Structures are given as structure tokens and as C-alpha cells.
Amino acid sequence: MNAWSHWETDFEIARAALAWQAEIGVDEAICDTPQNRYDLPASRESATPRPAPPAASAPTAPTAPAQAATADPVAEAQAAAAHAHDLPALCAALGAFPHCELRKGARNLVFADGQENARVMIVGEAPGREEDLQGKPFVGEAGQMLDRMFAAIAMGRANPDPARALYITNILPWRPPQNRDPSPEERAMMRPFVLRHIELVAPDILILMGRISAMTMLETSEGITRIRGQWREVAGRPALPMLHPAYLLRNPAAKREAWADLLDLNARLKALS
Ligand code: URA
């Protein structure tokens, strides 16, 4: 076997392994670099000598992780967001924000979609698999449901008329692993960015789409099924908490409430104009 055919064989084996993983549902890389688990020592405990404990009296300079632990991510998010004077700058500030671990597992930063001059801004929860792949919010199954919901009242993200247009973002710009709920810390450090995002887009009306969005923006623990349809205020603007389209896909009977909220939104928009 020459060097070339050896390379070909390795390539085919690697490709078959990758295809098999995709087939069984593997959809994200957990580590930055691949690890050959067959090469790991049988017992990490016995193979890895434990580091000696530091001498009690020797003060040491804080290491980088220790400094990160003492940083205040919410204060830093507020400062970074305040410095962003337009939407591209806000997107760049999010991209440079070092404190949210979710960024490490995401393929793309999902910032926003739709019309920047829209009178209605939707704040969703977090990207899922499709959104992470495409770098756009609400493009998976729930996103298609969202588009159908708003099309029923003649609104959409591609509509050029600001009165019928939508601007869409999420609380989190990175997909949480396995679509888990974001932690309270993750939500708190993203909130200043969302508030600045709202300020820059300056919509007339906000839609808080789903439990995580309502909890974060209203800083409440009230359940979404209780508060949906009740007008609240966020950053001085009327905000309507609504049931998330993913919830509606799982609970079709709840579409009745969502329809009532859409009609209420439409009436409010007409009253404003
Ligand atoms: N659900 C959300 O809340 N946001 C998305 O972008 C996709 C699904």
C-alpha cells in the first residue's frame, strides 16, 4: 500500500465514522479538538499524579480563570451594550463578550432577522439547531409556526411596510447545548444586550415570545400561561407576553389563546396609527 492509498483509507474510515454519528443523531461537537478515547490511560486516577496542594502561607497572584470568576458579567454586559451605538456595533459587542460559556458550543451567533424599522419587535428565547446552523432566529419548525401566526394578521419579517413588519431577536444569541433552559446567570448577563437592542430598534410594541423571554425581560417568576395576553411594560414600551410557537406545536388547543393575543396586538397597532 503506497502513502496515497493509505491516506484514502483513513479518509474513508473517518468519513464513515462521521456519517454514522450523524445517523445516530450526533449534532454538535463538545470539545474543540477530537480525542481518541482508545488512547486514554485505563484509569485517569492512577495515571495522572495529583498536583501537590499549595502551601497555606504562600499567597499567589490570581490566575486568569480566578479573575474571570471575580468579574461581574452583568456590569460588563451593561458597559459593553451602552457603548454600542448601532446594531452592527451591538452584534460585535456580543461577539466579543467573553463571559457566556454558551458561545463555545455554538456554531453561529444568532443576532436578529427582519426589518430594522418594524414597529413590532419579537424577543424569543434562544436559537435551536436550525437557527444555530443558519445564524438566523426562528427558522426551524417553531419559526415556521411563528411566521404562519403573524401572516394570519398580515404581518411578517419580510414585509417592507413598517406597520406590518417584524423585527426578531432572542434573549440568547447562542444555542444552549441540547436546547436546555438558559441559567438565571446566563439570562441576567444577556438582558443588558437585549435592552440596548430594544433601544436601538425603538419599536412601538414588544412581543415577549415564551416563558424564558417573559421571565427575563419582566424579571418575574410568573408562569407564561398566567401572564400571556396581559400588557406589561419593558424599557418604557408596551410588551405583550405570548405563548411560544414551540409550545403551540406541542399543545394545539392553546392556539386559541395565541389567536386572541394576535387580534389584541392587531387592535393595539391600529389604535396607535
Ligand atoms: N425558539 C426561539 O425562542 N428562538 C429561536 O430563534 C428559535 C426557536
Tab-separated table of C-alpha atoms and ligand atoms in Angstrom:
chain	number	residue	atom	x	y	z
A	1	MET	CA	0.000	0.000	0.000
A	2	ASN	CA	1.509	3.361	-1.001
A	3	ALA	CA	1.186	6.532	1.089
A	4	TRP	CA	-1.641	7.833	-1.107
A	5	SER	CA	-3.888	4.758	-0.746
A	6	HIS	CA	-3.177	4.758	2.998
A	7	TRP	CA	-4.435	8.328	3.163
A	8	GLU	CA	-7.505	7.348	1.129
A	9	THR	CA	-8.316	4.503	3.535
A	10	ASP	CA	-8.019	6.811	6.575
A	11	PHE	CA	-10.242	9.327	4.858
A	12	GLU	CA	-12.916	6.712	4.078
A	13	ILE	CA	-12.846	5.399	7.670
A	14	ALA	CA	-13.175	8.923	9.067
A	15	ARG	CA	-15.998	9.729	6.663
A	16	ALA	CA	-17.883	6.529	7.529
A	17	ALA	CA	-17.476	7.264	11.263
A	18	LEU	CA	-18.819	10.786	10.763
A	19	ALA	CA	-21.784	9.567	8.681
A	20	TRP	CA	-22.605	7.004	11.347
A	21	GLN	CA	-22.530	9.646	14.089
A	22	ALA	CA	-24.826	11.945	12.074
A	23	GLU	CA	-27.194	8.996	11.537
A	24	ILE	CA	-27.493	8.262	15.256
A	25	GLY	CA	-28.281	11.908	15.974
A	26	VAL	CA	-24.961	13.470	16.989
A	27	ASP	CA	-25.411	17.123	16.089
A	28	GLU	CA	-22.725	19.025	17.940
A	29	ALA	CA	-19.055	18.840	18.907
A	30	ILE	CA	-18.458	19.022	22.653
A	31	CYS	CA	-14.670	19.571	22.568
A	32	ASP	CA	-12.645	21.899	20.361
A	33	THR	CA	-10.317	19.088	19.316
A	34	PRO	CA	-11.125	15.393	18.733
A	35	GLN	CA	-9.960	12.941	21.400
A	36	ASN	CA	-9.059	9.348	20.706
A	37	ARG	CA	-10.683	7.647	23.705
A	38	TYR	CA	-8.824	4.387	22.912
A	39	ASP	CA	-5.548	6.168	23.651
A	40	LEU	CA	-6.583	7.417	27.101
A	41	PRO	CA	-4.945	5.649	30.072
A	42	ALA	CA	-7.163	2.916	31.545
A	43	SER	CA	-7.528	4.798	34.795
A	44	ARG	CA	-7.128	8.553	34.901
A	45	GLU	CA	-6.903	8.378	38.672
A	46	SER	CA	-3.836	6.157	38.638
A	47	ALA	CA	-2.247	7.657	35.519
A	48	THR	CA	-2.484	11.335	36.474
A	49	PRO	CA	-0.453	12.354	39.514
A	50	ARG	CA	-2.396	14.738	41.716
A	51	PRO	CA	-0.848	18.215	41.978
A	52	ALA	CA	0.592	18.973	45.397
A	53	PRO	CA	-1.697	21.253	47.459
A	54	PRO	CA	-0.413	24.858	47.582
A	55	ALA	CA	1.495	25.866	50.717
A	56	ALA	CA	-1.017	27.514	53.062
A	57	SER	CA	1.093	30.592	53.694
A	58	ALA	CA	2.180	31.346	50.101
A	59	PRO	CA	-0.167	33.953	48.554
A	60	THR	CA	-0.373	33.582	44.787
A	61	ALA	CA	-1.402	36.052	42.085
A	62	PRO	CA	-4.911	35.346	40.770
A	63	THR	CA	-4.863	33.215	37.621
A	64	ALA	CA	-6.946	34.116	34.527
A	65	PRO	CA	-9.892	31.844	35.485
A	66	ALA	CA	-9.838	33.252	39.026
A	67	GLN	CA	-10.004	36.773	37.616
A	68	ALA	CA	-12.884	35.736	35.359
A	69	ALA	CA	-14.678	34.418	38.440
A	70	THR	CA	-14.346	37.799	40.154
A	71	ALA	CA	-15.601	39.747	37.106
A	72	ASP	CA	-19.185	40.984	37.205
A	73	PRO	CA	-20.623	39.733	33.888
A	74	VAL	CA	-23.825	41.771	34.240
A	75	ALA	CA	-21.939	45.043	34.843
A	76	GLU	CA	-19.595	44.247	31.952
A	77	ALA	CA	-22.559	43.459	29.706
A	78	GLN	CA	-24.158	46.801	30.636
A	79	ALA	CA	-20.956	48.687	29.811
A	80	ALA	CA	-20.412	46.830	26.526
A	81	ALA	CA	-24.027	47.292	25.440
A	82	ALA	CA	-24.033	51.000	26.328
A	83	HIS	CA	-21.000	51.563	24.093
A	84	ALA	CA	-22.754	50.071	21.064
A	85	HIS	CA	-24.149	52.972	19.059
A	86	ASP	CA	-25.793	50.946	16.315
A	87	LEU	CA	-26.917	47.396	15.580
A	88	PRO	CA	-23.674	46.178	13.919
A	89	ALA	CA	-21.743	47.520	16.935
A	90	LEU	CA	-24.107	45.709	19.307
A	91	CYS	CA	-23.657	42.474	17.362
A	92	ALA	CA	-19.875	42.939	17.537
A	93	ALA	CA	-20.075	43.647	21.296
A	94	LEU	CA	-21.958	40.369	21.797
A	95	GLY	CA	-19.380	38.555	19.710
A	96	ALA	CA	-16.599	39.934	21.900
A	97	PHE	CA	-18.363	39.293	25.229
A	98	PRO	CA	-16.295	36.635	26.996
A	99	HIS	CA	-18.461	35.620	29.968
A	100	CYS	CA	-21.178	33.431	28.466
A	101	GLU	CA	-19.978	29.844	28.116
A	102	LEU	CA	-22.717	29.054	25.598
A	103	ARG	CA	-20.711	30.762	22.863
A	104	LYS	CA	-18.186	27.918	22.970
A	105	GLY	CA	-20.670	25.262	21.885
A	106	ALA	CA	-22.450	27.332	19.232
A	107	ARG	CA	-21.730	27.339	15.513
A	108	ASN	CA	-23.074	30.850	14.959
A	109	LEU	CA	-24.035	33.950	16.871
A	110	VAL	CA	-27.715	34.441	16.100
A	111	PHE	CA	-28.366	38.181	16.276
A	112	ALA	CA	-31.614	39.137	14.536
A	113	ASP	CA	-33.772	38.963	11.439
A	114	GLY	CA	-36.471	41.116	9.861
A	115	GLN	CA	-36.894	44.837	9.315
A	116	GLU	CA	-34.982	47.287	11.481
A	117	ASN	CA	-37.769	49.882	11.100
A	118	ALA	CA	-40.535	47.479	12.181
A	119	ARG	CA	-42.986	48.762	14.767
A	120	VAL	CA	-43.196	45.327	16.366
A	121	MET	CA	-40.134	43.599	17.815
A	122	ILE	CA	-40.299	39.964	18.894
A	123	VAL	CA	-37.950	38.758	21.635
A	124	GLY	CA	-37.754	34.961	21.621
A	125	GLU	CA	-35.791	32.596	23.836
A	126	ALA	CA	-32.705	31.081	22.231
A	127	PRO	CA	-31.614	29.572	18.927
A	128	GLY	CA	-32.278	25.894	18.332
A	129	ARG	CA	-30.436	23.577	15.969
A	130	GLU	CA	-31.623	25.137	12.695
A	131	GLU	CA	-31.069	28.683	13.955
A	132	ASP	CA	-27.561	27.761	15.113
A	133	LEU	CA	-26.786	26.312	11.680
A	134	GLN	CA	-28.226	29.226	9.685
A	135	GLY	CA	-27.312	32.065	12.064
A	136	LYS	CA	-30.894	33.422	11.971
A	137	PRO	CA	-33.615	33.400	14.638
A	138	PHE	CA	-36.822	31.370	14.268
A	139	VAL	CA	-36.051	29.456	11.084
A	140	GLY	CA	-36.811	25.925	12.363
A	141	GLU	CA	-40.199	24.308	12.928
A	142	ALA	CA	-41.209	26.794	15.651
A	143	GLY	CA	-40.072	29.642	13.402
A	144	GLN	CA	-42.284	28.438	10.569
A	145	MET	CA	-45.168	28.335	13.025
A	146	LEU	CA	-44.326	31.891	14.130
A	147	ASP	CA	-44.355	33.055	10.501
A	148	ARG	CA	-47.798	31.442	9.967
A	149	MET	CA	-49.177	33.025	13.160
A	150	PHE	CA	-48.185	36.530	12.128
A	151	ALA	CA	-49.134	36.006	8.476
A	152	ALA	CA	-52.684	35.456	9.787
A	153	ILE	CA	-52.739	39.143	10.807
A	154	ALA	CA	-50.864	40.241	7.666
A	155	MET	CA	-47.513	40.719	9.393
A	156	GLY	CA	-44.145	39.243	8.557
A	157	ARG	CA	-40.386	39.645	8.830
A	158	ALA	CA	-40.054	40.307	5.076
A	159	ASN	CA	-42.854	42.867	4.911
A	160	PRO	CA	-41.364	46.231	3.825
A	161	ASP	CA	-44.203	48.252	5.434
A	162	PRO	CA	-43.002	49.163	8.952
A	163	ALA	CA	-46.589	48.914	10.234
A	164	ARG	CA	-46.817	45.253	9.131
A	165	ALA	CA	-43.155	44.300	9.503
A	166	LEU	CA	-41.456	42.277	12.252
A	167	TYR	CA	-38.010	42.510	13.771
A	168	ILE	CA	-36.966	39.321	15.566
A	169	THR	CA	-34.277	38.555	18.131
A	170	ASN	CA	-33.757	36.275	21.131
A	171	ILE	CA	-32.678	36.612	24.761
A	172	LEU	CA	-29.680	34.394	23.989
A	173	PRO	CA	-27.683	34.703	20.789
A	174	TRP	CA	-26.098	31.242	21.224
A	175	ARG	CA	-27.769	27.839	21.205
A	176	PRO	CA	-27.711	26.156	24.625
A	177	PRO	CA	-26.483	22.536	24.461
A	178	GLN	CA	-29.357	20.103	23.896
A	179	ASN	CA	-31.661	23.157	23.905
A	180	ARG	CA	-31.574	23.273	27.710
A	181	ASP	CA	-33.097	26.236	29.519
A	182	PRO	CA	-30.593	29.069	29.991
A	183	SER	CA	-29.479	29.506	33.592
A	184	PRO	CA	-30.547	32.619	35.568
A	185	GLU	CA	-26.917	33.849	35.323
A	186	GLU	CA	-26.866	33.436	31.541
A	187	ARG	CA	-30.189	35.262	31.229
A	188	ALA	CA	-29.075	38.081	33.542
A	189	MET	CA	-25.866	38.732	31.581
A	190	MET	CA	-27.715	38.818	28.244
A	191	ARG	CA	-30.512	41.134	29.457
A	192	PRO	CA	-28.489	44.386	29.108
A	193	PHE	CA	-27.749	43.488	25.477
A	194	VAL	CA	-31.447	42.869	24.782
A	195	LEU	CA	-32.405	46.163	26.450
A	196	ARG	CA	-29.898	48.014	24.276
A	197	HIS	CA	-31.157	46.102	21.227
A	198	ILE	CA	-34.683	47.354	22.005
A	199	GLU	CA	-33.400	50.914	22.441
A	200	LEU	CA	-31.630	50.834	19.069
A	201	VAL	CA	-34.567	49.334	17.140
A	202	ALA	CA	-37.059	51.558	19.030
A	203	PRO	CA	-40.224	49.573	18.232
A	204	ASP	CA	-43.693	50.711	19.330
A	205	ILE	CA	-44.549	47.270	20.688
A	206	LEU	CA	-42.606	44.320	22.076
A	207	ILE	CA	-43.715	40.709	21.958
A	208	LEU	CA	-42.171	38.550	24.686
A	209	MET	CA	-42.330	35.198	22.984
A	210	GLY	CA	-42.456	32.409	25.551
A	211	ARG	CA	-41.618	31.718	29.174
A	212	ILE	CA	-37.881	32.473	29.102
A	213	SER	CA	-38.375	35.772	27.293
A	214	ALA	CA	-41.149	36.943	29.652
A	215	MET	CA	-39.250	35.827	32.778
A	216	THR	CA	-36.076	37.592	31.661
A	217	MET	CA	-37.466	40.864	30.380
A	218	LEU	CA	-40.113	41.279	33.086
A	219	GLU	CA	-37.802	39.908	35.814
A	220	THR	CA	-40.655	37.791	37.079
A	221	SER	CA	-41.197	34.168	38.024
A	222	GLU	CA	-44.860	34.274	36.963
A	223	GLY	CA	-45.763	31.478	34.569
A	224	ILE	CA	-46.325	32.327	30.901
A	225	THR	CA	-49.738	30.618	30.810
A	226	ARG	CA	-50.830	33.027	33.570
A	227	ILE	CA	-49.430	36.262	32.170
A	228	ARG	CA	-49.844	35.729	28.410
A	229	GLY	CA	-52.146	38.304	26.894
A	230	GLN	CA	-51.561	40.826	29.731
A	231	TRP	CA	-49.938	44.032	28.522
A	232	ARG	CA	-46.862	44.943	30.562
A	233	GLU	CA	-44.030	47.427	30.094
A	234	VAL	CA	-40.388	46.848	29.176
A	235	ALA	CA	-37.966	49.747	28.676
A	236	GLY	CA	-40.904	52.168	28.581
A	237	ARG	CA	-42.690	50.282	25.782
A	238	PRO	CA	-45.847	48.160	25.829
A	239	ALA	CA	-44.886	44.490	25.942
A	240	LEU	CA	-47.178	41.542	25.317
A	241	PRO	CA	-46.158	38.126	26.679
A	242	MET	CA	-47.329	35.354	24.332
A	243	LEU	CA	-47.215	31.562	24.222
A	244	HIS	CA	-44.173	30.302	22.335
A	245	PRO	CA	-44.874	28.685	18.938
A	246	ALA	CA	-42.970	25.558	20.074
A	247	TYR	CA	-45.485	25.291	22.946
A	248	LEU	CA	-48.335	25.663	20.453
A	249	LEU	CA	-46.900	22.846	18.350
A	250	ARG	CA	-46.998	20.610	21.433
A	251	ASN	CA	-50.369	21.933	22.677
A	252	PRO	CA	-52.517	22.771	19.645
A	253	ALA	CA	-55.509	23.587	21.892
A	254	ALA	CA	-53.599	26.645	23.141
A	255	LYS	CA	-53.684	28.198	19.642
A	256	ARG	CA	-56.991	29.704	20.688
A	257	GLU	CA	-55.219	31.889	23.276
A	258	ALA	CA	-52.460	32.762	20.807
A	259	TRP	CA	-55.084	33.860	18.281
A	260	ALA	CA	-56.741	36.101	20.892
A	261	ASP	CA	-53.337	37.697	21.607
A	262	LEU	CA	-52.651	38.255	17.895
A	263	LEU	CA	-56.020	40.001	17.489
A	264	ASP	CA	-55.270	42.130	20.549
A	265	LEU	CA	-51.871	43.076	19.079
A	266	ASN	CA	-53.501	43.986	15.770
A	267	ALA	CA	-56.076	46.177	17.501
A	268	ARG	CA	-53.366	47.919	19.508
A	269	LEU	CA	-51.320	48.600	16.380
A	270	LYS	CA	-54.358	50.070	14.638
A	271	ALA	CA	-55.106	52.249	17.646
A	272	LEU	CA	-51.533	53.552	17.596
A	273	SER	CA	-51.577	54.535	13.944
B	1	URA	N1	-37.133	29.417	19.610
B	1	URA	C1	-36.779	30.660	19.982
B	1	URA	O1	-37.222	31.143	21.008
B	1	URA	N2	-35.956	31.334	19.188
B	1	URA	C2	-35.474	30.853	18.063
B	1	URA	O2	-34.725	31.546	17.379
B	1	URA	C3	-35.858	29.544	17.684
B	1	URA	C4	-36.687	28.852	18.470
